[in-house]
PDB file of C-alpha atoms in Angstrom:
ATOM      1  CA  MET Q   1      -0.256  -0.186  -0.235  1.00 49.00           C
ATOM      2  CA  CYS Q   2       1.768   3.644  -1.101  1.00 77.00           C
ATOM      3  CA  THR Q   3       0.107   6.675   1.032  1.00 75.00           C
ATOM      4  CA  GLY Q   4       1.699   8.893  -1.237  1.00 74.00           C
ATOM      5  CA  LYS Q   5       0.457   7.363  -4.333  1.00 81.00           C
ATOM      6  CA  CYS Q   6      -3.478   7.688  -3.144  1.00 83.00           C
ATOM      7  CA  ALA Q   7      -2.415  11.392  -1.705  1.00 83.00           C
ATOM      8  CA  LYS Q   8      -0.996  12.428  -5.189  1.00 85.00           C
ATOM      9  CA  CYS Q   9      -4.279  10.580  -6.688  1.00 89.00           C
ATOM     10  CA  THR Q  10      -6.327  12.835  -3.920  1.00 90.00           C
ATOM     11  CA  ALA Q  11      -4.503  16.092  -5.579  1.00 91.00           C
ATOM     12  CA  ASP Q  12      -5.460  14.975  -8.901  1.00 92.00           C
ATOM     13  CA  LEU Q  13      -9.236  15.185  -7.994  1.00 94.00           C
ATOM     14  CA  LEU Q  14      -8.926  18.066  -6.179  1.00 95.00           C
ATOM     15  CA  PHE Q  15      -7.671  20.581  -8.393  1.00 95.00           C
ATOM     16  CA  PRO Q  16     -10.768  20.298 -10.973  1.00 96.00           C
ATOM     17  CA  LEU Q  17     -13.052  19.974  -8.156  1.00 96.00           C
ATOM     18  CA  GLY Q  18     -11.861  23.586  -6.829  1.00 96.00           C
ATOM     19  CA  LEU Q  19     -11.532  24.881 -10.293  1.00 97.00           C
ATOM     20  CA  LEU Q  20     -14.824  24.434 -11.168  1.00 97.00           C
ATOM     21  CA  ALA Q  21     -16.247  25.445  -8.038  1.00 97.00           C
ATOM     22  CA  VAL Q  22     -14.280  28.713  -8.815  1.00 97.00           C
ATOM     23  CA  VAL Q  23     -15.837  29.048 -12.359  1.00 97.00           C
ATOM     24  CA  GLY Q  24     -19.664  28.174 -10.193  1.00 96.00           C
ATOM     25  CA  ASN Q  25     -18.901  31.138  -7.708  1.00 96.00           C
ATOM     26  CA  ILE Q  26     -17.776  33.978 -10.745  1.00 96.00           C
ATOM     27  CA  LEU Q  27     -20.516  32.532 -12.246  1.00 96.00           C
ATOM     28  CA  LEU Q  28     -23.407  32.832 -10.234  1.00 94.00           C
ATOM     29  CA  PHE Q  29     -22.205  36.961 -10.130  1.00 94.00           C
ATOM     30  CA  PHE Q  30     -23.534  37.345 -13.584  1.00 94.00           C
ATOM     31  CA  PRO Q  31     -27.397  35.622 -13.470  1.00 90.00           C
ATOM     32  CA  ASN Q  32     -28.608  34.409 -17.188  1.00 84.00           C
ATOM     33  CA  GLY Q  33     -25.159  35.736 -18.060  1.00 86.00           C
ATOM     34  CA  GLU Q  34     -25.546  39.525 -17.733  1.00 88.00           C
ATOM     35  CA  VAL Q  35     -24.109  42.380 -15.764  1.00 90.00           C
ATOM     36  CA  TRP Q  36     -26.220  43.528 -12.657  1.00 90.00           C
ATOM     37  CA  ARG Q  37     -25.774  45.543 -10.010  1.00 89.00           C
ATOM     38  CA  THR Q  38     -23.909  44.305  -6.558  1.00 88.00           C
ATOM     39  CA  GLU Q  39     -27.645  45.738  -5.112  1.00 89.00           C
ATOM     40  CA  GLU Q  40     -29.261  43.954  -7.614  1.00 89.00           C
ATOM     41  CA  ILE Q  41     -26.942  40.340  -6.753  1.00 92.00           C
ATOM     42  CA  THR Q  42     -27.913  37.366  -4.426  1.00 92.00           C
ATOM     43  CA  GLU Q  43     -25.871  38.285  -1.218  1.00 92.00           C
ATOM     44  CA  LYS Q  44     -24.768  34.806   0.044  1.00 93.00           C
ATOM     45  CA  ILE Q  45     -23.054  35.211  -3.244  1.00 94.00           C
ATOM     46  CA  TRP Q  46     -20.556  37.374  -2.128  1.00 95.00           C
ATOM     47  CA  PHE Q  47     -19.901  35.237   0.344  1.00 96.00           C
ATOM     48  CA  PHE Q  48     -17.660  33.257  -1.877  1.00 96.00           C
ATOM     49  CA  PRO Q  49     -18.318  29.919  -1.648  1.00 96.00           C
ATOM     50  CA  GLY Q  50     -16.500  28.121  -4.309  1.00 95.00           C
ATOM     51  CA  VAL Q  51     -14.213  31.414  -4.566  1.00 96.00           C
ATOM     52  CA  ILE Q  52     -12.643  30.914  -1.010  1.00 95.00           C
ATOM     53  CA  GLY Q  53     -13.772  27.583   0.778  1.00 94.00           C
ATOM     54  CA  ALA Q  54     -14.249  24.884  -2.655  1.00 95.00           C
ATOM     55  CA  GLY Q  55     -11.664  26.566  -4.734  1.00 95.00           C
ATOM     56  CA  LEU Q  56      -8.125  28.450  -2.189  1.00 95.00           C
ATOM     57  CA  LEU Q  57      -8.671  26.302   0.683  1.00 94.00           C
ATOM     58  CA  ALA Q  58      -8.867  23.269  -1.267  1.00 94.00           C
ATOM     59  CA  PHE Q  59      -6.064  23.681  -3.804  1.00 95.00           C
ATOM     60  CA  LEU Q  60      -4.473  24.795  -0.395  1.00 93.00           C
ATOM     61  CA  PRO Q  61      -3.960  20.923   1.208  1.00 93.00           C
ATOM     62  CA  ALA Q  62      -4.421  19.795  -3.360  1.00 92.00           C
ATOM     63  CA  SER Q  63      -0.902  21.046  -3.341  1.00 91.00           C
ATOM     64  CA  ILE Q  64       0.837  19.694  -0.379  1.00 88.00           C
ATOM     65  CA  MET Q  65      -0.514  16.601  -0.808  1.00 86.00           C
ATOM     66  CA  ARG Q  66       0.395  16.636  -4.844  1.00 86.00           C
ATOM     67  CA  ALA Q  67       4.752  17.090  -2.344  1.00 82.00           C
ATOM     68  CA  ALA Q  68       3.659  14.475   0.305  1.00 76.00           C
ATOM     69  CA  GLY Q  69       2.806  11.866  -2.917  1.00 68.00           C
ATOM     70  CA  ARG Q  70       5.267  12.567  -5.019  1.00 66.00           C
ATOM     71  CA  GLU Q  71       8.913  10.664  -5.422  1.00 63.00           C
ATOM     72  CA  GLY Q  72      12.066  11.860  -3.703  1.00 57.00           C
ATOM     73  CA  SER Q  73      10.524  14.583  -3.180  1.00 54.00           C
ATOM     74  CA  CYS Q  74      11.167  16.720   0.249  1.00 52.00           C
ATOM     75  CA  CYS Q  75       7.669  16.279   1.528  1.00 55.00           C
ATOM     76  CA  ALA Q  76       7.584  12.298   0.770  1.00 57.00           C
ATOM     77  CA  ASN Q  77       8.494  11.381   4.136  1.00 72.00           C
ATOM     78  CA  ARG Q  78       6.450  11.192   7.329  1.00 73.00           C
ATOM     79  CA  CYS Q  79       6.129  14.578   7.893  1.00 77.00           C
ATOM     80  CA  GLY Q  80       5.011  15.323   4.875  1.00 76.00           C
ATOM     81  CA  MET Q  81       1.376  12.922   4.864  1.00 81.00           C
ATOM     82  CA  MET Q  82       1.652  14.553   8.611  1.00 83.00           C
ATOM     83  CA  LEU Q  83       1.319  17.907   6.485  1.00 87.00           C
ATOM     84  CA  SER Q  84      -0.564  16.821   3.785  1.00 85.00           C
ATOM     85  CA  MET Q  85      -2.842  15.842   7.096  1.00 88.00           C
ATOM     86  CA  LEU Q  86      -2.907  18.869   9.094  1.00 90.00           C
ATOM     87  CA  MET Q  87      -3.437  20.709   5.856  1.00 92.00           C
ATOM     88  CA  SER Q  88      -6.421  18.536   4.798  1.00 93.00           C
ATOM     89  CA  VAL Q  89      -8.554  19.149   8.235  1.00 94.00           C
ATOM     90  CA  LEU Q  90      -8.168  22.975   6.242  1.00 94.00           C
ATOM     91  CA  GLY Q  91      -9.306  21.666   3.234  1.00 95.00           C
ATOM     92  CA  VAL Q  92     -12.750  20.157   5.526  1.00 96.00           C
ATOM     93  CA  ALA Q  93     -13.385  22.847   7.076  1.00 96.00           C
ATOM     94  CA  GLY Q  94     -13.225  25.441   3.431  1.00 96.00           C
ATOM     95  CA  ALA Q  95     -15.551  22.334   2.085  1.00 97.00           C
ATOM     96  CA  LEU Q  96     -18.078  22.100   5.046  1.00 97.00           C
ATOM     97  CA  TYR Q  97     -18.110  26.413   4.359  1.00 97.00           C
ATOM     98  CA  CYS Q  98     -19.438  26.154   0.839  1.00 97.00           C
ATOM     99  CA  MET Q  99     -21.715  23.372   1.547  1.00 97.00           C
ATOM    100  CA  ILE Q 100     -23.377  25.468   4.189  1.00 97.00           C
ATOM    101  CA  ILE Q 101     -23.569  28.860   2.010  1.00 97.00           C
ATOM    102  CA  SER Q 102     -24.743  27.137  -0.539  1.00 96.00           C
ATOM    103  CA  ALA Q 103     -27.039  24.912   1.054  1.00 95.00           C
ATOM    104  CA  VAL Q 104     -28.670  28.633   2.842  1.00 94.00           C
ATOM    105  CA  GLY Q 105     -28.485  30.094  -0.530  1.00 93.00           C
ATOM    106  CA  LEU Q 106     -30.803  27.448  -2.098  1.00 93.00           C
ATOM    107  CA  GLN Q 107     -32.620  27.612   1.014  1.00 91.00           C
ATOM    108  CA  ASP Q 108     -32.995  31.088   0.739  1.00 90.00           C
ATOM    109  CA  GLY Q 109     -33.185  31.239  -3.138  1.00 91.00           C
ATOM    110  CA  PRO Q 110     -32.124  34.880  -5.267  1.00 93.00           C
ATOM    111  CA  LEU Q 111     -32.505  37.957  -5.329  1.00 93.00           C
ATOM    112  CA  CYS Q 112     -35.526  39.487  -8.029  1.00 92.00           C
ATOM    113  CA  ASP Q 113     -37.943  42.227  -9.203  1.00 91.00           C
ATOM    114  CA  THR Q 114     -40.893  40.931  -8.906  1.00 89.00           C
ATOM    115  CA  GLY Q 115     -42.362  42.533 -11.811  1.00 86.00           C
ATOM    116  CA  ASP Q 116     -42.236  46.460  -9.966  1.00 88.00           C
ATOM    117  CA  GLY Q 117     -39.107  47.363 -10.273  1.00 87.00           C
ATOM    118  CA  ILE Q 118     -37.864  46.462  -6.270  1.00 90.00           C
ATOM    119  CA  PHE Q 119     -35.555  43.440  -5.970  1.00 91.00           C
ATOM    120  CA  ILE Q 120     -36.289  41.552  -2.888  1.00 92.00           C
ATOM    121  CA  TYR Q 121     -36.381  37.696  -1.676  1.00 92.00           C
ATOM    122  CA  PRO Q 122     -39.670  36.192  -2.859  1.00 90.00           C
ATOM    123  CA  PHE Q 123     -39.125  33.068  -1.757  1.00 88.00           C
ATOM    124  CA  PHE Q 124     -37.043  33.938   1.856  1.00 83.00           C
ATOM    125  CA  ASN Q 125     -39.899  32.582   4.241  1.00 76.00           C
ATOM    126  CA  SER Q 126     -40.892  29.282   2.678  1.00 69.00           C
ATOM    127  CA  THR Q 127     -41.232  26.835   4.724  1.00 67.00           C
ATOM    128  CA  THR Q 128     -39.902  23.325   3.926  1.00 63.00           C
ATOM    129  CA  GLU Q 129     -43.673  21.829   2.874  1.00 70.00           C
ATOM    130  CA  GLU Q 130     -43.817  25.127   0.194  1.00 76.00           C
ATOM    131  CA  SER Q 131     -40.631  25.320  -0.595  1.00 83.00           C
ATOM    132  CA  TYR Q 132     -40.017  27.154  -4.052  1.00 88.00           C
ATOM    133  CA  LEU Q 133     -37.758  24.327  -5.612  1.00 88.00           C
ATOM    134  CA  SER Q 134     -39.548  21.651  -5.586  1.00 85.00           C
ATOM    135  CA  ASN Q 135     -42.631  23.992  -6.521  1.00 85.00           C
ATOM    136  CA  GLN Q 136     -41.621  25.423 -10.355  1.00 85.00           C
ATOM    137  CA  THR Q 137     -44.244  27.512 -11.306  1.00 86.00           C
ATOM    138  CA  SER Q 138     -43.768  29.615  -8.650  1.00 87.00           C
ATOM    139  CA  TRP Q 139     -40.011  30.404 -10.733  1.00 89.00           C
ATOM    140  CA  THR Q 140     -42.599  32.810 -12.776  1.00 88.00           C
ATOM    141  CA  VAL Q 141     -42.455  34.911 -10.162  1.00 91.00           C
ATOM    142  CA  CYS Q 142     -39.426  36.326 -10.954  1.00 91.00           C
ATOM    143  CA  VAL Q 143     -39.172  38.609 -13.761  1.00 91.00           C
ATOM    144  CA  ARG Q 144     -35.488  40.239 -13.653  1.00 90.00           C
ATOM    145  CA  PRO Q 145     -32.931  38.995 -14.482  1.00 90.00           C
ATOM    146  CA  GLN Q 146     -34.466  36.440 -16.703  1.00 89.00           C
ATOM    147  CA  ASN Q 147     -34.493  32.613 -15.213  1.00 90.00           C
ATOM    148  CA  VAL Q 148     -32.364  34.113 -11.878  1.00 92.00           C
ATOM    149  CA  VAL Q 149     -34.073  31.504  -9.792  1.00 92.00           C
ATOM    150  CA  MET Q 150     -33.007  28.150 -12.379  1.00 93.00           C
ATOM    151  CA  TRP Q 151     -29.297  29.792 -13.054  1.00 94.00           C
ATOM    152  CA  ASN Q 152     -29.094  30.495  -8.981  1.00 93.00           C
ATOM    153  CA  VAL Q 153     -30.769  26.349  -8.138  1.00 94.00           C
ATOM    154  CA  VAL Q 154     -28.170  24.689 -10.685  1.00 95.00           C
ATOM    155  CA  LEU Q 155     -25.204  27.253  -9.895  1.00 95.00           C
ATOM    156  CA  PHE Q 156     -25.711  26.494  -5.756  1.00 96.00           C
ATOM    157  CA  SER Q 157     -26.630  22.593  -6.261  1.00 96.00           C
ATOM    158  CA  ILE Q 158     -23.223  22.262  -8.422  1.00 97.00           C
ATOM    159  CA  LEU Q 159     -21.290  24.184  -5.601  1.00 97.00           C
ATOM    160  CA  LEU Q 160     -23.372  22.142  -2.952  1.00 97.00           C
ATOM    161  CA  SER Q 161     -22.592  18.726  -4.879  1.00 97.00           C
ATOM    162  CA  ILE Q 162     -18.400  19.707  -5.139  1.00 97.00           C
ATOM    163  CA  GLY Q 163     -17.879  20.882  -1.751  1.00 96.00           C
ATOM    164  CA  THR Q 164     -19.316  17.365  -0.249  1.00 97.00           C
ATOM    165  CA  LEU Q 165     -17.500  15.513  -2.202  1.00 97.00           C
ATOM    166  CA  GLU Q 166     -14.137  18.057  -1.384  1.00 96.00           C
ATOM    167  CA  ALA Q 167     -15.280  16.912   1.884  1.00 96.00           C
ATOM    168  CA  VAL Q 168     -15.422  13.432   1.455  1.00 96.00           C
ATOM    169  CA  LEU Q 169     -12.020  13.384  -0.550  1.00 95.00           C
ATOM    170  CA  LEU Q 170     -10.075  15.441   2.449  1.00 95.00           C
ATOM    171  CA  LEU Q 171     -11.880  13.365   5.002  1.00 95.00           C
ATOM    172  CA  ALA Q 172     -10.494  10.067   3.370  1.00 92.00           C
ATOM    173  CA  GLN Q 173      -7.238  11.331   2.901  1.00 92.00           C
ATOM    174  CA  ILE Q 174      -7.176  12.628   7.122  1.00 91.00           C
ATOM    175  CA  VAL Q 175      -7.394   9.374   7.748  1.00 91.00           C
ATOM    176  CA  ASN Q 176      -5.203   8.103   4.400  1.00 86.00           C
ATOM    177  CA  GLY Q 177      -2.502  11.372   5.911  1.00 83.00           C
ATOM    178  CA  LEU Q 178      -2.594   9.088  10.082  1.00 85.00           C
ATOM    179  CA  ILE Q 179      -1.103   5.601   8.009  1.00 83.00           C
ATOM    180  CA  GLY Q 180       1.361   7.470   6.422  1.00 77.00           C
ATOM    181  CA  CYS Q 181       1.970   9.294   9.538  1.00 76.00           C
ATOM    182  CA  LEU Q 182       2.522   5.864  11.271  1.00 77.00           C
ATOM    183  CA  CYS Q 183       3.611   4.270   8.991  1.00 75.00           C
ATOM    184  CA  GLY Q 184       5.479   5.527   5.570  1.00 64.00           C
ATOM    185  CA  THR Q 185       4.705   6.565   2.473  1.00 61.00           C
ATOM    186  CA  CYS Q 186       4.986   3.546   0.927  1.00 64.00           C
ATOM    187  CA  MET Q 187       6.339  -0.014   1.967  1.00 48.00           C
ATOM    188  CA  ASN Q 188       9.940  -0.707   0.082  1.00 49.00           C
ATOM    189  CA  GLU Q 189      10.139  -3.708  -2.305  1.00 43.00           C
ATOM    190  CA  ASN Q 190      12.530  -5.900   0.429  1.00 41.00           C
ATOM    191  CA  GLN Q 191       8.779  -5.105   2.684  1.00 42.00           C
ATOM    192  CA  GLN Q 192       6.290  -5.859  -0.118  1.00 41.00           C
ATOM    193  CA  THR Q 193       8.514  -9.642  -0.810  1.00 37.00           C
ATOM    194  CA  ARG Q 194       8.528 -10.369   2.732  1.00 40.00           C
ATOM    195  CA  MET Q 195       4.098 -10.060   3.154  1.00 38.00           C
ATOM    196  CA  GLU Q 196       3.744 -12.122  -0.292  1.00 40.00           C
TER     197      GLU Q 196
END
């Protein structure tokens, strides 16, 4: 078993996931692909769940994991695995941040104009039974930006999924890092032949 290779594999998965989260967060700023004023954009987007949570806080541990998994690297040892384990805890916190902000963004719904020129949160106080998420006919209440409800639901759902997947990967890396810290990053050939 090689914990270093497992760390490198996890890092290789985290980089594209983090990049997708950053792109998803940026797209949330442009409902329906249009530019709107700051006060016309949903507030939860300004918490940058994809840029900070699932982006930067995933790139940091991924970089350390990559170094810990590279053969001949100065980090490909027990200390490198311990550092990757500690950084993975930070990554889990970022993934949880992304998940929480995305879930709240989905629950509250988008900021939109309902036809009177004033931007409000029309779905803000809806209960679970009357949630706008399960009643697509209520989405027509938002006149501007056009398709803003679909835009927010899809992108916040993607961010929630990415945050969840990153949390699982980083939790697995914490276990992997602990094993690597206790047992080393790889078994040498002599140990492998003795086990066979």
